[in-house]
Amino acid sequence: MTLRELTRKDVVQIRTGDNLGRVDDLEFDEQNARIRALILYGRPRFLGLLGRDPDVPIPWQDIVNLGTDVILVQTDLPQPPAQAGLSLRQKLAQMLGR
């Protein structure tokens, strides 16, 4: 299987059924030339003008099945920081780093 074939498959988390996106990159172990993780780039915020969410690495051992259309994974994803109680202005300032 090539990287191009991997990038055409949706990555789906088994527990929740969420479509996490598509594979954008691979992480290799230089010592033994094995794939360490699949990398999914973070989603753009406000059309990319406010940057991107953090990239999501999917460890190779968390892959359950590589199907013809989809990659099934069972992994714990990082939770976004809680922003409850913040006004829109505060959230924008936080995203802009001010």
Short mmCIF file of N, CA and C in Angstrom, two decimals:
data_model
loop_
_atom_site.label_atom_id
_atom_site.label_comp_id
_atom_site.label_asym_id
_atom_site.label_seq_id
_atom_site.Cartn_x
_atom_site.Cartn_y
_atom_site.Cartn_z
N MET A 1 0.85 -1.17 0.00
CA MET A 1 0.00 0.00 0.00
C MET A 1 0.89 1.24 0.00
N THR A 2 0.54 2.21 -0.80
CA THR A 2 1.33 3.43 -0.91
C THR A 2 0.74 4.53 -0.01
N LEU A 3 1.51 5.58 0.19
CA LEU A 3 1.03 6.72 0.95
C LEU A 3 -0.17 7.36 0.26
N ARG A 4 -0.15 7.42 -1.04
CA ARG A 4 -1.27 7.99 -1.80
C ARG A 4 -2.55 7.20 -1.52
N GLU A 5 -2.45 5.87 -1.48
CA GLU A 5 -3.63 5.05 -1.18
C GLU A 5 -4.12 5.30 0.25
N LEU A 6 -3.19 5.48 1.18
CA LEU A 6 -3.57 5.77 2.57
C LEU A 6 -4.29 7.11 2.68
N THR A 7 -3.84 8.10 1.93
CA THR A 7 -4.43 9.44 2.05
C THR A 7 -5.84 9.51 1.48
N ARG A 8 -6.27 8.51 0.75
CA ARG A 8 -7.62 8.49 0.19
C ARG A 8 -8.62 7.81 1.11
N LYS A 9 -8.17 7.30 2.25
CA LYS A 9 -9.05 6.57 3.16
C LYS A 9 -9.44 7.46 4.34
N ASP A 10 -10.69 7.37 4.75
CA ASP A 10 -11.15 8.07 5.94
C ASP A 10 -10.70 7.30 7.17
N VAL A 11 -10.34 8.02 8.23
CA VAL A 11 -9.96 7.41 9.50
C VAL A 11 -11.15 7.54 10.43
N VAL A 12 -11.66 6.40 10.92
CA VAL A 12 -12.85 6.38 11.76
C VAL A 12 -12.52 5.76 13.10
N GLN A 13 -12.94 6.45 14.18
CA GLN A 13 -12.75 5.93 15.52
C GLN A 13 -13.88 4.95 15.83
N ILE A 14 -13.54 3.74 16.22
CA ILE A 14 -14.53 2.68 16.41
C ILE A 14 -15.50 3.01 17.54
N ARG A 15 -14.99 3.48 18.67
CA ARG A 15 -15.86 3.70 19.85
C ARG A 15 -16.98 4.69 19.59
N THR A 16 -16.67 5.79 18.90
CA THR A 16 -17.67 6.84 18.71
C THR A 16 -18.23 6.89 17.30
N GLY A 17 -17.56 6.27 16.35
CA GLY A 17 -18.00 6.34 14.97
C GLY A 17 -17.64 7.65 14.29
N ASP A 18 -16.83 8.48 14.96
CA ASP A 18 -16.44 9.78 14.41
C ASP A 18 -15.46 9.60 13.25
N ASN A 19 -15.67 10.38 12.20
CA ASN A 19 -14.73 10.44 11.09
C ASN A 19 -13.68 11.48 11.48
N LEU A 20 -12.45 11.04 11.70
CA LEU A 20 -11.38 11.92 12.17
C LEU A 20 -10.71 12.68 11.05
N GLY A 21 -10.95 12.29 9.82
CA GLY A 21 -10.31 12.93 8.68
C GLY A 21 -9.57 11.91 7.85
N ARG A 22 -8.59 12.39 7.13
CA ARG A 22 -7.78 11.52 6.28
C ARG A 22 -6.31 11.64 6.66
N VAL A 23 -5.55 10.62 6.32
CA VAL A 23 -4.13 10.59 6.64
C VAL A 23 -3.41 11.65 5.81
N ASP A 24 -2.60 12.47 6.49
CA ASP A 24 -1.84 13.51 5.80
C ASP A 24 -0.35 13.21 5.76
N ASP A 25 0.13 12.44 6.75
CA ASP A 25 1.57 12.20 6.84
C ASP A 25 1.80 10.94 7.65
N LEU A 26 3.03 10.46 7.65
CA LEU A 26 3.43 9.30 8.43
C LEU A 26 4.60 9.67 9.33
N GLU A 27 4.69 9.01 10.47
CA GLU A 27 5.84 9.18 11.36
C GLU A 27 6.60 7.85 11.36
N PHE A 28 7.89 7.91 11.06
CA PHE A 28 8.72 6.70 10.97
C PHE A 28 9.68 6.60 12.14
N ASP A 29 10.03 5.37 12.48
CA ASP A 29 11.11 5.10 13.41
C ASP A 29 12.37 4.91 12.57
N GLU A 30 13.34 5.81 12.74
CA GLU A 30 14.53 5.79 11.88
C GLU A 30 15.39 4.55 12.09
N GLN A 31 15.37 3.99 13.29
CA GLN A 31 16.27 2.88 13.58
C GLN A 31 15.86 1.58 12.90
N ASN A 32 14.56 1.32 12.78
CA ASN A 32 14.15 0.07 12.16
C ASN A 32 13.23 0.28 10.95
N ALA A 33 13.07 1.52 10.48
CA ALA A 33 12.30 1.85 9.27
C ALA A 33 10.87 1.33 9.32
N ARG A 34 10.25 1.46 10.49
CA ARG A 34 8.85 1.07 10.64
C ARG A 34 7.99 2.30 10.86
N ILE A 35 6.73 2.18 10.46
CA ILE A 35 5.80 3.28 10.69
C ILE A 35 5.44 3.32 12.16
N ARG A 36 5.60 4.50 12.76
CA ARG A 36 5.28 4.69 14.18
C ARG A 36 3.84 5.19 14.35
N ALA A 37 3.40 6.09 13.45
CA ALA A 37 2.06 6.67 13.60
C ALA A 37 1.58 7.26 12.28
N LEU A 38 0.27 7.36 12.15
CA LEU A 38 -0.36 8.12 11.08
C LEU A 38 -0.60 9.52 11.62
N ILE A 39 -0.40 10.53 10.80
CA ILE A 39 -0.59 11.92 11.24
C ILE A 39 -1.77 12.51 10.48
N LEU A 40 -2.72 13.06 11.23
CA LEU A 40 -3.84 13.79 10.65
C LEU A 40 -3.64 15.24 11.02
N TYR A 41 -3.54 16.11 10.02
CA TYR A 41 -3.34 17.53 10.30
C TYR A 41 -4.56 18.09 11.02
N GLY A 42 -4.32 19.06 11.90
CA GLY A 42 -5.41 19.70 12.62
C GLY A 42 -6.32 20.46 11.67
N ARG A 43 -7.56 20.58 12.06
CA ARG A 43 -8.53 21.29 11.22
C ARG A 43 -8.28 22.79 11.27
N PRO A 44 -8.45 23.46 10.14
CA PRO A 44 -8.23 24.91 10.12
C PRO A 44 -9.30 25.63 10.92
N ARG A 45 -8.87 26.70 11.60
CA ARG A 45 -9.81 27.54 12.36
C ARG A 45 -10.11 28.78 11.54
N PHE A 46 -11.38 29.07 11.35
CA PHE A 46 -11.85 30.23 10.61
C PHE A 46 -11.14 30.35 9.27
N LEU A 47 -11.35 29.31 8.44
CA LEU A 47 -10.80 29.24 7.08
C LEU A 47 -9.27 29.30 7.05
N GLY A 48 -8.63 28.91 8.14
CA GLY A 48 -7.19 28.90 8.20
C GLY A 48 -6.57 30.22 8.61
N LEU A 49 -7.38 31.25 8.76
CA LEU A 49 -6.84 32.56 9.13
C LEU A 49 -6.37 32.59 10.58
N LEU A 50 -6.97 31.75 11.42
CA LEU A 50 -6.58 31.70 12.84
C LEU A 50 -5.74 30.47 13.15
N GLY A 51 -5.08 29.94 12.14
CA GLY A 51 -4.22 28.79 12.34
C GLY A 51 -4.98 27.48 12.26
N ARG A 52 -4.40 26.47 12.86
CA ARG A 52 -4.98 25.13 12.82
C ARG A 52 -5.03 24.56 14.23
N ASP A 53 -5.91 23.58 14.40
CA ASP A 53 -5.90 22.80 15.62
C ASP A 53 -4.64 21.96 15.62
N PRO A 54 -4.24 21.42 16.77
CA PRO A 54 -3.04 20.57 16.80
C PRO A 54 -3.22 19.32 15.92
N ASP A 55 -2.11 18.84 15.36
CA ASP A 55 -2.13 17.61 14.58
C ASP A 55 -2.50 16.44 15.49
N VAL A 56 -3.11 15.42 14.89
CA VAL A 56 -3.54 14.24 15.65
C VAL A 56 -2.72 13.04 15.21
N PRO A 57 -1.81 12.56 16.08
CA PRO A 57 -1.08 11.34 15.74
C PRO A 57 -1.89 10.11 16.15
N ILE A 58 -1.97 9.14 15.27
CA ILE A 58 -2.64 7.87 15.56
C ILE A 58 -1.56 6.80 15.61
N PRO A 59 -1.21 6.29 16.82
CA PRO A 59 -0.17 5.27 16.90
C PRO A 59 -0.52 4.04 16.07
N TRP A 60 0.49 3.45 15.44
CA TRP A 60 0.28 2.31 14.56
C TRP A 60 -0.41 1.16 15.29
N GLN A 61 -0.09 0.95 16.56
CA GLN A 61 -0.69 -0.16 17.30
C GLN A 61 -2.18 0.07 17.60
N ASP A 62 -2.68 1.30 17.42
CA ASP A 62 -4.09 1.60 17.64
C ASP A 62 -4.95 1.36 16.40
N ILE A 63 -4.33 0.99 15.29
CA ILE A 63 -5.08 0.69 14.07
C ILE A 63 -5.65 -0.71 14.19
N VAL A 64 -6.97 -0.81 14.04
CA VAL A 64 -7.65 -2.10 14.14
C VAL A 64 -7.74 -2.77 12.78
N ASN A 65 -8.07 -1.99 11.74
CA ASN A 65 -8.25 -2.57 10.42
C ASN A 65 -7.97 -1.53 9.35
N LEU A 66 -7.24 -1.95 8.32
CA LEU A 66 -7.02 -1.13 7.13
C LEU A 66 -7.93 -1.69 6.05
N GLY A 67 -9.08 -1.08 5.85
CA GLY A 67 -10.04 -1.57 4.86
C GLY A 67 -9.80 -0.94 3.50
N THR A 68 -10.66 -1.26 2.56
CA THR A 68 -10.53 -0.72 1.22
C THR A 68 -10.93 0.75 1.15
N ASP A 69 -11.87 1.17 2.01
CA ASP A 69 -12.34 2.56 2.00
C ASP A 69 -12.00 3.32 3.26
N VAL A 70 -11.72 2.63 4.35
CA VAL A 70 -11.62 3.28 5.65
C VAL A 70 -10.54 2.61 6.50
N ILE A 71 -9.99 3.40 7.41
CA ILE A 71 -9.03 2.89 8.40
C ILE A 71 -9.74 2.98 9.75
N LEU A 72 -9.94 1.84 10.41
CA LEU A 72 -10.61 1.82 11.70
C LEU A 72 -9.56 1.87 12.81
N VAL A 73 -9.74 2.81 13.74
CA VAL A 73 -8.78 2.98 14.83
C VAL A 73 -9.50 2.96 16.17
N GLN A 74 -8.78 2.55 17.19
CA GLN A 74 -9.28 2.57 18.55
C GLN A 74 -8.22 3.29 19.38
N THR A 75 -8.37 4.60 19.47
CA THR A 75 -7.36 5.43 20.12
C THR A 75 -8.03 6.49 20.97
N ASP A 76 -7.32 6.95 21.98
CA ASP A 76 -7.80 8.06 22.81
C ASP A 76 -7.30 9.36 22.19
N LEU A 77 -8.22 10.25 21.91
CA LEU A 77 -7.87 11.53 21.31
C LEU A 77 -7.73 12.58 22.40
N PRO A 78 -6.81 13.54 22.21
CA PRO A 78 -6.70 14.62 23.19
C PRO A 78 -7.97 15.46 23.20
N GLN A 79 -8.43 15.82 24.40
CA GLN A 79 -9.62 16.64 24.54
C GLN A 79 -9.25 18.10 24.39
N PRO A 80 -10.06 18.87 23.68
CA PRO A 80 -9.77 20.31 23.56
C PRO A 80 -9.94 20.97 24.92
N PRO A 81 -9.18 22.03 25.18
CA PRO A 81 -9.30 22.71 26.47
C PRO A 81 -10.70 23.31 26.65
N ALA A 82 -11.17 23.25 27.87
CA ALA A 82 -12.52 23.78 28.15
C ALA A 82 -12.50 25.30 28.04
N GLN A 83 -13.48 25.83 27.30
CA GLN A 83 -13.58 27.28 27.12
C GLN A 83 -14.95 27.77 27.55
N ALA A 84 -15.60 27.02 28.42
CA ALA A 84 -16.93 27.42 28.87
C ALA A 84 -16.85 28.72 29.66
N GLY A 85 -17.80 29.57 29.44
CA GLY A 85 -17.86 30.83 30.18
C GLY A 85 -17.08 31.96 29.55
N LEU A 86 -16.38 31.72 28.46
CA LEU A 86 -15.61 32.78 27.81
C LEU A 86 -16.49 33.46 26.77
N SER A 87 -16.34 34.76 26.66
CA SER A 87 -17.07 35.50 25.63
C SER A 87 -16.38 35.28 24.28
N LEU A 88 -17.07 35.64 23.21
CA LEU A 88 -16.50 35.51 21.88
C LEU A 88 -15.20 36.29 21.76
N ARG A 89 -15.18 37.49 22.34
CA ARG A 89 -13.97 38.32 22.30
C ARG A 89 -12.81 37.64 23.03
N GLN A 90 -13.09 37.03 24.18
CA GLN A 90 -12.05 36.34 24.93
C GLN A 90 -11.53 35.12 24.17
N LYS A 91 -12.45 34.38 23.53
CA LYS A 91 -12.04 33.22 22.76
C LYS A 91 -11.14 33.62 21.59
N LEU A 92 -11.50 34.72 20.89
CA LEU A 92 -10.67 35.21 19.79
C LEU A 92 -9.32 35.66 20.28
N ALA A 93 -9.28 36.36 21.39
CA ALA A 93 -8.01 36.81 21.96
C ALA A 93 -7.14 35.62 22.34
N GLN A 94 -7.76 34.59 22.87
CA GLN A 94 -7.03 33.38 23.25
C GLN A 94 -6.46 32.67 22.02
N MET A 95 -7.26 32.60 20.94
CA MET A 95 -6.80 31.95 19.71
C MET A 95 -5.67 32.75 19.07
N LEU A 96 -5.74 34.08 19.18
CA LEU A 96 -4.70 34.93 18.59
C LEU A 96 -3.48 35.06 19.48
N GLY A 97 -3.56 34.52 20.70
CA GLY A 97 -2.43 34.56 21.61
C GLY A 97 -2.23 35.91 22.26
N ARG A 98 -3.31 36.62 22.50
CA ARG A 98 -3.21 37.94 23.12
C ARG A 98 -3.79 37.93 24.50
#
